[in-house]
Structure formats: structure tokens, C-alpha cells
Amino acid sequence: MNWSTVRYLPLVVLSLVSIASPCLALPAKEAAPKAKDVAAGAATTVKPDKDVAAGAVSAVKPDKNVAAGAVSVVKPDKNALEASSSKKDVSKSEVATEPLAAQNGSLAVQEKPAVPGTAGASAWASAVPQLKEAIAKKDYGAAHKILLPFAEAGNQNAQCELANLYFIGKGVPRDLGQSAKWAELAANQGHAGAQYIVGGYCLLGQGVDKNPERATRWFRLAADQGHRDAQFSLGMCYLRGEGIESEPQTGLKWLKRAAEHGSAGAQIALSEQSRVVDPIQAFKYMSAAAESGSPYARLMLGEFYYRGIGTKPDNARAFAMWKQAAELGSPEGQRALGQAYRDGIGVSPDLQQSFKWVKKGAEQGNTKAYFDLGQHYLRGVGVAPSNEEALKWISRSAQAGNPLGQNSLGALYLEGRGVKQDPREALKWFQKSAAQGYDVAQENAEMVETQLRQGNASKFSVKRPGVQGQAKDRF
């Protein structure tokens, strides 16, 4: 299997707080409904498990003894800090080479630190309720004031929390260099979550110089402590030969370990890997990832139900999965839901709803939805016809490399719809589409070339796909 082409492989996604925050107890987004509790066409909202995959972060309720008003900063006892820790400056080039002290690898704010580097344990325990309160109220400035003295004194949990504040740019200016600095200080003390973050920075070259070899060493340290996202990332590095010699069996071992620990990314990757050889197992892995709340997994589980992959075909359940993915903000899910409404898959056809959801997907940048939306405007499907809007969205589709969009753009130029008629510009786009193997575009290109040679540029009979032109390419 070519692992570089697997659709959902976020080795480390440092552009999403929900994935890159194994330390900070940020307020969670609205909980996603569990896939197994979904009736055909309807979803029940449930709270996700606290160990939700791939970095989903649970909101931490403030201590009931903390006043509901302003947050007061508890300063750590200076003597306690000095007695229990020493500050160490770590350069970018340093990396631990031996297993470090065991530490929970998927942390919220820790209340009772009991390992080396948890400076001022009693002072930290006193500060944690107020830190939770600040985070719950999104008062990140107060959170920073609480964290900084502990982090400077060497408390690894505070250092990791501070790294996340600098990553998200809350309470402090966003600064990946500072984030990497604080994460590495915690990582060198054995903090698994911080080791995972540093590995991610090294892999992507964010905040530090890009160094895949160093990234895999950090992932291994965190993975050995049971950090599921690090296990997933390490497994993918082995499978793709990034920073380490390719060892597929070792990679699969780490993916399976991560999947057992609830990593949605690992479950999705294993589902993709087993889809052909063992569709039933593939369905089980995808179902587990969907249970964790992954929008992508719900999108793909909808495809499994629609196509009967590892399970009996069930259009109602397919629709339910697409609806959940769409409502969770997945642009691919929004497009799939729009197509389901258009084609009546698991639901009565509703062209207005189809237009609504396809538009949402297009506005979020789904390039295939560009084409669909253009066809809605061109043909007046669920919306008033508009050649100008059709040209806008079909042009975006064509420029993004969609062969169907390129063929349709050629047709618009050929017919002068929303744009001045230009057979030669039309021919250019037909040829681009044909070069990608689209037979209809090849026929159109040959027709235009013939008419131009004959000097008969006003008599064209263009071929274009219908509004269901991408029905086989639902995702």
C-alpha cells in the first residue's frame, strides 16, 4: 500500500488546537453524537469520552470552591520551588536519547504532579483550580500569569501548558519558537505530551529547524510512555520512511497500538489499509474512529454504509453519517450531504437543501464542491439560475484542476454564457480536461478543432456532464 496517498494521515497537525494540545485543558467544542446511537436520519448529541482520539480536549470544570468572579493569581512559594526543581536551559540541538520518567501522555491540567520536574507540588496543586477557572472563562492572560512562574521554575506541566498558549496565541502573541522552547524544556524532563509536540515541530519545521530524524526520536520517547498520538505518528514515520528507515511491519505495530489506545487517526489509517483485503475489519476500524467524533471518519463511514463495505448497504445510515460530518464542519461531509439531498439517498430529494450544503462545502474550500455549486447555478437546481455565479464557481473548479470543471468552463466559453464567447479559450480548457483522461472533453476538443479548421465557429454542439456528473465521485 502507498501510505503517502492515504487520505487522512495527520502525522501531527499543528494548525489545529484540538490536535496539538495534549496538555492544555481548553474548552471543548460541542460534543459530537456517537455513531452507534444514530437512528436513520437523526443524530443524538452525547458527550465524547475524555480519552477521545487525536488530541480532542475535554473542558475542565472549575473547582466548586473557586469563586465565580475574577481569577486571582496564586504565586508559587519561592522556597518550595527552589527546593524541588532547578531550571535548565535546553538548546534546539539537544534531544534526550534514553527513556525518561514515565508520565501520562495525554494531559489536562495536572493537579497532583508526582514526578521529577513538577516544581512546587503543593503550590501547583493550589494554583490548578484557578488555572482551570481561567481557562474555562477563556481568560488566557490570567492563565499565562499563573503558569509562567511555575514554568520558569521548571514545572514540566506548566511548561507544556505554556507551550500550548504560545501555539494558539491566547494570552500571549502566537510564537511557535517560544512554544517549541517551552515544550522542549518539558520534553527533556520526560513529559510525553511535550515530547509529542516537539516531535511535531521537528517533523514540520515549525518553531525549530526541520529534522525528521529528531522528530522520530521524540515520537519514540512519547510512544514508549503510551502517548497514542505519538504512537500513531511514529507508526506513520516507519510506514513512510520519514526520519527513519521504512519498516512496514513495525509501522503497523505502532498503528495498532495507537488504535487500541483510541487514536482516531490510527483507526482511520488501518481502515484504509485493510479496506480491500478485509472490509469487515476496515468497517470496524472506521466505526471506532467515528465513535471518537472524527468528522472524516463519519464521512467515510457513510460511504461504507452507502457502498456496503464490510456491512450491509444502508442508505439511511449513510445519510445520517454524512449529516453528522457536515454538521461538524467537514467540507467534504457538506458536499456529500448536498449530493444525498440531490439524489435522494436515505432522504427524500430536496434541491434547496442540496444547494445549501453544497454551497457550505464550496465556501470552505472543497474544490469538488466548486463544480457542484457551479452546476446548481448553471441549471437552476435549488436556486435561481445565474450564469455569472456559475462561471465564478466553475472557474474555481477548473483552476483547481478538476477535469469536469475544466470541461464545463470550456463549454461556457464556447457558448458565451456569463463570459464573452471564445472558442480558442474553450479549446484550451477542453484540452486540459482531456489531458486528465476525461473522454467527454476529448470529444469536445476534437469538435472545436474541426469547426475552427473549417471556419465554422458559430456551430458547436458541446457535451457536458449532467448535474449528477460526479455521482460516482461522491467524495
Coordinates of C-alpha atoms in Angstrom, one line a residue:
M1 CA 0.0 0.0 0.0
N2 CA 1.2 3.5 -0.8
W3 CA 0.9 5.2 2.6
S4 CA 1.7 8.6 1.2
T5 CA -1.6 8.6 -0.6
V6 CA -3.8 7.6 2.3
R7 CA -6.5 10.3 2.6
Y8 CA -6.3 11.0 6.3
L9 CA -2.8 10.8 7.8
P10 CA -2.3 13.8 10.2
L11 CA 1.2 12.8 11.5
V12 CA 1.0 15.9 13.6
V13 CA -1.4 18.6 12.8
L14 CA 0.0 21.7 14.4
S15 CA -2.6 24.0 12.8
L16 CA -5.5 22.7 14.9
V17 CA -5.5 23.3 18.7
S18 CA -7.7 20.3 19.2
I19 CA -4.9 18.0 17.9
A20 CA -1.8 19.8 19.1
S21 CA -2.9 20.4 22.7
P22 CA -2.1 17.3 24.8
C23 CA -1.6 19.4 27.9
L24 CA -3.9 22.4 27.9
A25 CA -7.4 21.9 29.1
L26 CA -9.1 24.1 26.6
P27 CA -12.9 24.3 26.5
A28 CA -14.2 21.5 24.2
K29 CA -16.3 22.1 21.2
E30 CA -19.9 21.0 21.2
A31 CA -19.9 17.2 21.6
A32 CA -20.4 15.1 18.5
P33 CA -23.1 12.3 18.6
K34 CA -21.8 8.8 18.7
A35 CA -22.2 6.8 15.5
K36 CA -23.8 3.8 17.2
D37 CA -26.5 5.9 18.8
V38 CA -27.7 7.4 15.5
A39 CA -31.1 6.4 14.2
A40 CA -31.6 6.5 10.5
G41 CA -31.5 10.1 9.5
A42 CA -31.3 11.5 13.0
A43 CA -28.5 12.2 15.5
T44 CA -28.4 12.2 19.3
T45 CA -25.8 14.5 20.9
V46 CA -23.7 12.9 23.5
K47 CA -20.6 13.9 25.3
P48 CA -17.4 12.4 24.0
D49 CA -15.3 10.2 26.1
K50 CA -12.5 12.0 27.9
D51 CA -9.9 9.9 26.1
V52 CA -11.2 10.9 22.7
A53 CA -8.8 10.3 19.8
A54 CA -6.2 12.5 18.2
G55 CA -6.0 15.3 20.8
A56 CA -9.6 16.2 21.3
V57 CA -9.5 18.1 24.6
S58 CA -12.2 18.0 27.2
A59 CA -13.4 21.1 29.0
V60 CA -12.3 21.1 32.7
K61 CA -14.9 22.4 35.1
P62 CA -13.7 24.9 37.6
D63 CA -13.3 23.8 41.2
K64 CA -16.5 24.3 43.0
N65 CA -14.7 26.1 45.8
V66 CA -13.3 28.7 43.5
A67 CA -15.4 31.9 43.4
A68 CA -17.2 32.5 40.2
G69 CA -15.8 36.0 39.9
A70 CA -12.4 37.2 38.8
V71 CA -9.4 34.9 38.8
S72 CA -6.8 35.7 41.4
V73 CA -3.2 34.6 40.7
V74 CA -1.6 32.2 43.2
K75 CA 2.1 32.8 43.2
P76 CA 4.2 29.7 43.9
D77 CA 6.1 29.6 47.1
K78 CA 9.7 30.6 46.2
N79 CA 11.3 28.3 48.7
A80 CA 9.2 25.3 47.7
L81 CA 10.1 25.9 44.0
E82 CA 13.8 26.3 44.7
A83 CA 13.8 23.2 46.9
S84 CA 12.1 20.9 44.4
S85 CA 13.5 22.0 41.0
S86 CA 16.3 23.6 39.0
K87 CA 15.8 25.5 35.8
K88 CA 17.6 24.1 32.8
D89 CA 18.3 25.8 29.5
V90 CA 18.0 23.5 26.6
S91 CA 19.3 24.3 23.1
K92 CA 17.4 23.3 20.0
S93 CA 20.1 20.8 19.1
E94 CA 19.7 18.8 22.3
V95 CA 17.4 15.8 22.4
A96 CA 17.1 13.1 25.0
T97 CA 18.3 9.7 23.9
E98 CA 17.3 7.5 26.8
P99 CA 13.7 6.8 28.0
L100 CA 12.7 9.4 30.5
A101 CA 10.4 9.3 33.6
A102 CA 7.0 7.8 32.9
Q103 CA 4.3 10.4 32.6
N104 CA 0.7 10.4 31.4
G105 CA 0.9 11.3 27.7
S106 CA -2.5 12.9 27.2
L107 CA -2.8 15.5 29.9
A108 CA -5.2 18.1 31.1
V109 CA -4.1 20.4 33.9
Q110 CA -2.4 18.1 36.4
E111 CA -3.5 18.5 40.0
K112 CA -1.0 16.2 41.8
P113 CA 2.3 16.1 40.0
A114 CA 4.5 13.5 41.4
V115 CA 7.5 13.1 39.1
P116 CA 10.7 14.9 38.8
G117 CA 10.4 18.4 37.3
T118 CA 7.0 19.2 38.9
A119 CA 8.2 22.1 40.8
G120 CA 6.4 23.3 43.9
A121 CA 3.9 20.4 44.1
S122 CA 1.8 21.9 46.9
A123 CA 1.9 25.4 45.3
W124 CA 1.0 23.9 41.9
A125 CA -1.9 21.9 43.4
S126 CA -3.2 25.2 44.9
A127 CA -2.9 27.0 41.6
V128 CA -4.5 24.4 39.4
P129 CA -8.2 25.2 40.4
Q130 CA -7.6 28.8 39.5
L131 CA -5.9 27.8 36.3
K132 CA -8.9 25.7 35.3
E133 CA -11.2 28.6 36.1
A134 CA -9.2 31.0 33.9
I135 CA -9.2 28.5 31.0
A136 CA -12.9 27.8 31.4
K137 CA -13.6 31.5 31.2
K138 CA -11.1 31.9 28.3
D139 CA -9.1 34.4 30.4
Y140 CA -5.8 33.2 28.9
G141 CA -4.0 36.3 30.1
A142 CA -4.7 35.1 33.7
A143 CA -3.7 31.6 32.8
H144 CA -0.4 32.9 31.5
K145 CA 0.3 34.7 34.7
I146 CA -0.4 31.6 36.7
L147 CA 1.7 29.4 34.5
L148 CA 4.8 31.5 33.9
P149 CA 6.5 31.4 37.4
F150 CA 5.9 27.6 37.6
A151 CA 7.3 27.1 34.1
E152 CA 10.3 29.3 34.8
A153 CA 11.0 27.3 38.0
G154 CA 11.0 24.0 36.0
N155 CA 7.5 22.6 36.4
Q156 CA 7.1 20.4 33.4
N157 CA 3.3 20.5 33.3
A158 CA 3.3 24.3 33.4
Q159 CA 5.9 24.4 30.7
C160 CA 3.7 22.2 28.4
E161 CA 0.7 24.3 29.2
L162 CA 2.7 27.4 28.3
A163 CA 3.8 25.9 25.1
N164 CA 0.2 25.5 24.1
L165 CA -0.6 29.1 24.9
Y166 CA 2.1 30.3 22.7
F167 CA 0.9 27.9 20.0
I168 CA -2.7 29.1 20.0
G169 CA -1.7 32.7 20.6
K170 CA -4.1 33.2 23.5
G171 CA -2.9 35.4 26.4
V172 CA 0.3 35.9 24.5
P173 CA 1.3 36.6 20.9
R174 CA 1.4 33.5 18.8
D175 CA 5.0 32.4 18.7
L176 CA 6.0 28.9 17.6
G177 CA 9.6 29.5 18.6
Q178 CA 8.5 30.2 22.2
S179 CA 6.1 27.2 22.0
A180 CA 8.9 24.9 20.9
K181 CA 11.2 26.2 23.6
W182 CA 8.8 25.6 26.5
A183 CA 7.7 22.2 25.0
E184 CA 11.3 21.1 24.8
L185 CA 12.0 22.1 28.3
A186 CA 9.2 19.9 29.5
A187 CA 10.1 17.1 27.0
N188 CA 13.6 16.9 28.3
Q189 CA 12.1 16.2 31.7
G190 CA 10.0 13.3 30.4
H191 CA 6.7 14.9 29.7
A192 CA 5.1 12.6 27.0
G193 CA 2.7 15.3 25.7
A194 CA 5.6 17.8 25.3
Q195 CA 7.7 15.2 23.6
Y196 CA 4.9 14.6 21.1
I197 CA 4.7 18.4 20.4
V198 CA 8.4 18.8 19.9
G199 CA 8.4 15.8 17.6
G200 CA 5.7 17.5 15.6
Y201 CA 7.6 20.8 15.4
C202 CA 10.7 18.9 14.2
L203 CA 8.8 17.0 11.6
L204 CA 7.2 20.0 10.1
G205 CA 10.0 22.5 10.7
Q206 CA 7.8 24.8 12.8
G207 CA 9.4 26.7 15.6
V208 CA 12.6 24.7 15.1
D209 CA 14.6 23.6 12.1
K210 CA 13.0 20.7 10.2
N211 CA 14.6 17.5 11.3
P212 CA 12.6 14.3 10.7
E213 CA 15.2 12.1 12.3
R214 CA 15.0 14.1 15.5
A215 CA 11.2 14.0 15.2
T216 CA 11.1 10.2 15.2
R217 CA 13.3 10.1 18.3
W218 CA 10.9 12.4 20.2
F219 CA 7.9 10.4 19.0
R220 CA 9.5 7.2 20.2
L221 CA 10.1 8.6 23.7
A222 CA 6.5 9.7 23.9
A223 CA 5.2 6.5 22.3
D224 CA 7.1 4.3 24.8
Q225 CA 5.2 6.1 27.5
G226 CA 1.8 5.3 25.9
H227 CA 1.0 8.6 24.2
R228 CA -1.3 7.4 21.5
D229 CA -0.8 10.3 19.0
A230 CA 2.9 9.8 19.3
Q231 CA 2.4 6.1 18.6
F232 CA 0.4 7.0 15.5
S233 CA 2.9 9.5 14.3
L234 CA 5.8 7.0 14.9
G235 CA 3.9 4.3 13.1
M236 CA 3.4 6.6 10.1
C237 CA 7.1 7.6 10.1
Y238 CA 8.0 3.9 9.9
L239 CA 5.5 3.3 7.1
R240 CA 6.5 6.3 5.0
G241 CA 10.2 6.2 5.8
E242 CA 10.2 9.7 7.3
G243 CA 13.2 10.3 9.5
I244 CA 13.7 6.6 9.9
E245 CA 14.3 3.5 7.6
S246 CA 11.0 2.2 6.3
E247 CA 9.8 -0.8 8.3
P248 CA 6.1 -1.5 7.4
Q249 CA 5.6 -4.2 10.0
T250 CA 7.0 -2.0 12.7
G251 CA 4.8 0.8 11.5
L252 CA 1.7 -1.3 11.6
K253 CA 2.6 -2.5 15.1
W254 CA 2.6 1.1 16.3
L255 CA -0.6 2.0 14.4
K256 CA -2.4 -0.9 16.0
R257 CA -1.1 0.1 19.4
A258 CA -2.3 3.6 18.9
A259 CA -5.7 2.4 17.6
E260 CA -6.1 0.2 20.7
H261 CA -5.5 3.4 22.8
G262 CA -8.2 5.3 20.9
S263 CA -6.3 7.2 18.2
A264 CA -8.8 8.1 15.5
G265 CA -6.0 8.8 13.0
A266 CA -4.6 5.3 13.5
Q267 CA -8.0 3.7 13.3
I268 CA -8.7 5.5 10.0
A269 CA -5.3 4.6 8.6
L270 CA -5.8 0.9 9.5
S271 CA -9.2 1.0 8.0
E272 CA -7.8 2.3 4.7
Q273 CA -5.1 -0.3 4.8
S274 CA -7.5 -3.2 5.3
R275 CA -10.4 -1.9 3.2
V276 CA -9.6 -4.3 0.2
V277 CA -8.2 -7.3 2.0
D278 CA -10.5 -7.3 5.0
P279 CA -13.5 -5.0 4.5
I280 CA -15.2 -6.2 7.7
Q281 CA -12.2 -5.2 9.8
A282 CA -12.0 -2.0 7.8
F283 CA -15.6 -1.2 8.8
K284 CA -14.8 -1.9 12.5
Y285 CA -11.8 0.4 12.5
M286 CA -13.8 3.2 10.8
S287 CA -16.7 2.8 13.1
A288 CA -14.3 3.1 16.1
A289 CA -12.9 6.3 14.7
A290 CA -16.4 7.6 14.1
E291 CA -17.3 6.9 17.7
S292 CA -14.5 9.2 18.8
G293 CA -16.1 12.1 17.0
S294 CA -13.9 12.3 13.9
P295 CA -15.8 14.2 11.1
Y296 CA -13.7 12.5 8.5
A297 CA -14.4 9.0 9.9
R298 CA -18.1 9.8 9.9
L299 CA -17.9 10.9 6.3
M300 CA -16.1 7.7 5.3
L301 CA -18.4 5.5 7.4
G302 CA -21.3 7.0 5.4
E303 CA -19.5 5.7 2.3
F304 CA -19.1 2.3 3.9
Y305 CA -22.9 2.1 4.5
Y306 CA -23.7 3.5 1.1
R307 CA -21.5 1.1 -0.8
G308 CA -21.9 -1.9 1.6
I309 CA -18.2 -2.1 2.5
G310 CA -17.9 -4.6 5.4
T311 CA -21.6 -4.2 6.2
K312 CA -25.0 -4.4 4.5
P313 CA -25.8 -1.3 2.4
D314 CA -27.9 1.1 4.4
N315 CA -28.7 4.4 2.8
A316 CA -30.4 5.8 5.9
R317 CA -27.3 5.2 8.0
A318 CA -25.1 6.6 5.2
F319 CA -27.2 9.8 5.2
A320 CA -27.0 10.0 9.0
M321 CA -23.2 9.8 8.9
W322 CA -22.9 12.4 6.2
K323 CA -25.2 14.7 8.1
Q324 CA -23.1 14.4 11.2
A325 CA -19.9 15.0 9.3
A326 CA -21.5 18.1 7.6
E327 CA -22.8 19.5 10.9
L328 CA -19.4 19.0 12.5
G329 CA -18.0 21.3 9.8
S330 CA -16.4 18.9 7.3
P331 CA -16.5 20.5 3.9
E332 CA -16.3 17.0 2.3
G333 CA -19.2 16.0 4.5
Q334 CA -21.2 19.0 3.5
R335 CA -20.7 18.2 -0.2
A336 CA -21.7 14.6 0.4
L337 CA -24.8 15.6 2.3
G338 CA -25.7 18.0 -0.6
Q339 CA -25.4 15.2 -3.1
A340 CA -27.5 12.9 -0.9
Y341 CA -30.3 15.5 -0.8
R342 CA -30.0 16.0 -4.5
D343 CA -30.1 12.3 -5.4
G344 CA -32.5 11.2 -2.6
I345 CA -30.0 8.9 -0.8
G346 CA -31.5 8.0 2.6
V347 CA -33.8 11.0 2.4
S348 CA -36.4 12.5 0.2
P349 CA -34.9 14.7 -2.5
D350 CA -34.7 18.3 -1.5
L351 CA -32.9 20.5 -4.0
Q352 CA -32.9 23.6 -1.8
Q353 CA -31.2 21.6 1.0
S354 CA -28.8 20.2 -1.7
F355 CA -27.8 23.7 -2.8
K356 CA -27.5 24.9 0.8
W357 CA -25.0 22.2 1.8
V358 CA -23.0 22.1 -1.4
K359 CA -22.6 25.9 -1.0
K360 CA -21.3 25.5 2.5
G361 CA -18.7 22.9 1.3
A362 CA -17.6 25.2 -1.5
E363 CA -17.3 28.2 0.7
Q364 CA -15.0 26.2 3.0
G365 CA -12.7 25.4 0.0
N366 CA -13.8 21.9 -1.1
T367 CA -12.7 22.0 -4.7
K368 CA -15.1 19.3 -5.9
A369 CA -18.0 21.3 -4.3
Y370 CA -16.9 24.2 -6.5
F371 CA -18.0 22.2 -9.6
D372 CA -21.2 21.0 -8.0
L373 CA -22.2 24.6 -6.9
G374 CA -21.4 25.9 -10.4
Q375 CA -23.8 23.3 -11.8
H376 CA -26.5 24.3 -9.4
Y377 CA -26.3 27.9 -10.6
L378 CA -25.9 26.9 -14.2
R379 CA -29.0 24.7 -14.2
G380 CA -31.0 26.5 -11.5
V381 CA -31.1 23.5 -9.2
G382 CA -32.4 24.6 -5.9
V383 CA -31.5 28.2 -6.7
A384 CA -32.3 30.8 -9.3
P385 CA -30.1 30.3 -12.4
S386 CA -27.1 32.6 -12.7
N387 CA -24.5 32.4 -15.5
E388 CA -22.3 34.8 -13.6
E389 CA -22.3 32.7 -10.4
A390 CA -21.9 29.5 -12.5
L391 CA -18.9 31.0 -14.2
K392 CA -17.3 32.0 -10.9
W393 CA -17.5 28.6 -9.3
I394 CA -16.8 26.5 -12.4
S395 CA -13.7 28.7 -13.0
R396 CA -12.5 27.9 -9.5
S397 CA -13.1 24.2 -10.1
A398 CA -11.2 24.3 -13.4
Q399 CA -8.3 26.2 -11.9
A400 CA -8.1 23.7 -9.0
G401 CA -7.5 21.0 -11.7
N402 CA -11.0 19.3 -11.7
P403 CA -11.4 17.8 -15.2
L404 CA -15.1 18.1 -15.0
G405 CA -14.8 21.8 -14.1
Q406 CA -12.3 22.3 -16.9
N407 CA -14.7 20.8 -19.4
S408 CA -17.6 22.9 -18.1
L409 CA -15.5 26.0 -18.3
G410 CA -14.7 25.2 -21.9
A411 CA -18.4 24.9 -22.5
L412 CA -19.2 28.3 -21.0
Y413 CA -16.5 29.9 -23.2
L414 CA -17.8 28.1 -26.2
E415 CA -21.4 29.1 -25.7
G416 CA -20.7 32.6 -24.3
R417 CA -22.6 32.0 -21.0
G418 CA -21.5 34.5 -18.4
V419 CA -18.5 35.4 -20.4
K420 CA -17.6 36.6 -24.0
Q421 CA -17.7 33.7 -26.5
D422 CA -14.1 32.5 -27.2
P423 CA -13.8 29.1 -29.0
R424 CA -10.0 29.1 -28.6
E425 CA -10.2 29.7 -24.9
A426 CA -12.8 26.9 -24.8
L427 CA -10.4 24.6 -26.7
K428 CA -7.7 25.3 -24.1
W429 CA -9.9 24.1 -21.3
F430 CA -11.2 21.1 -23.2
Q431 CA -7.6 20.0 -23.8
K432 CA -6.7 20.5 -20.2
S433 CA -9.6 18.3 -19.2
A434 CA -8.8 15.7 -21.9
A435 CA -5.2 15.5 -20.8
Q436 CA -6.5 14.1 -17.5
G437 CA -8.4 11.4 -19.3
Y438 CA -11.9 12.8 -19.4
D439 CA -13.4 11.4 -22.7
V440 CA -16.2 13.9 -23.0
A441 CA -13.7 16.7 -23.0
Q442 CA -11.6 14.9 -25.7
E443 CA -14.7 14.7 -27.9
N444 CA -15.4 18.4 -27.3
A445 CA -11.8 19.4 -28.1
E446 CA -11.9 17.4 -31.4
M447 CA -15.2 19.0 -32.3
V448 CA -13.9 22.5 -31.7
E449 CA -10.7 21.9 -33.6
T450 CA -12.7 20.6 -36.6
Q451 CA -15.0 23.6 -36.6
L452 CA -12.2 26.1 -36.3
R453 CA -10.3 24.5 -39.2
Q454 CA -13.5 24.7 -41.3
G455 CA -14.0 28.3 -40.3
N456 CA -17.4 27.4 -38.9
A457 CA -17.0 28.9 -35.4
S458 CA -20.7 29.5 -34.7
K459 CA -22.0 25.9 -34.9
F460 CA -21.0 24.0 -31.9
S461 CA -22.8 21.2 -30.0
V462 CA -20.9 20.9 -26.8
K463 CA -21.1 17.9 -24.4
R464 CA -21.1 18.4 -20.7
P465 CA -21.9 16.2 -17.7
G466 CA -25.4 16.5 -16.2
V467 CA -26.0 17.8 -12.7
Q468 CA -25.1 14.2 -11.5
G469 CA -21.8 14.3 -13.4
Q470 CA -19.8 13.4 -10.3
A471 CA -22.2 10.9 -8.8
K472 CA -19.5 8.2 -8.9
D473 CA -17.0 10.5 -7.3
R474 CA -19.0 11.3 -4.2
F475 CA -16.1 12.2 -2.0

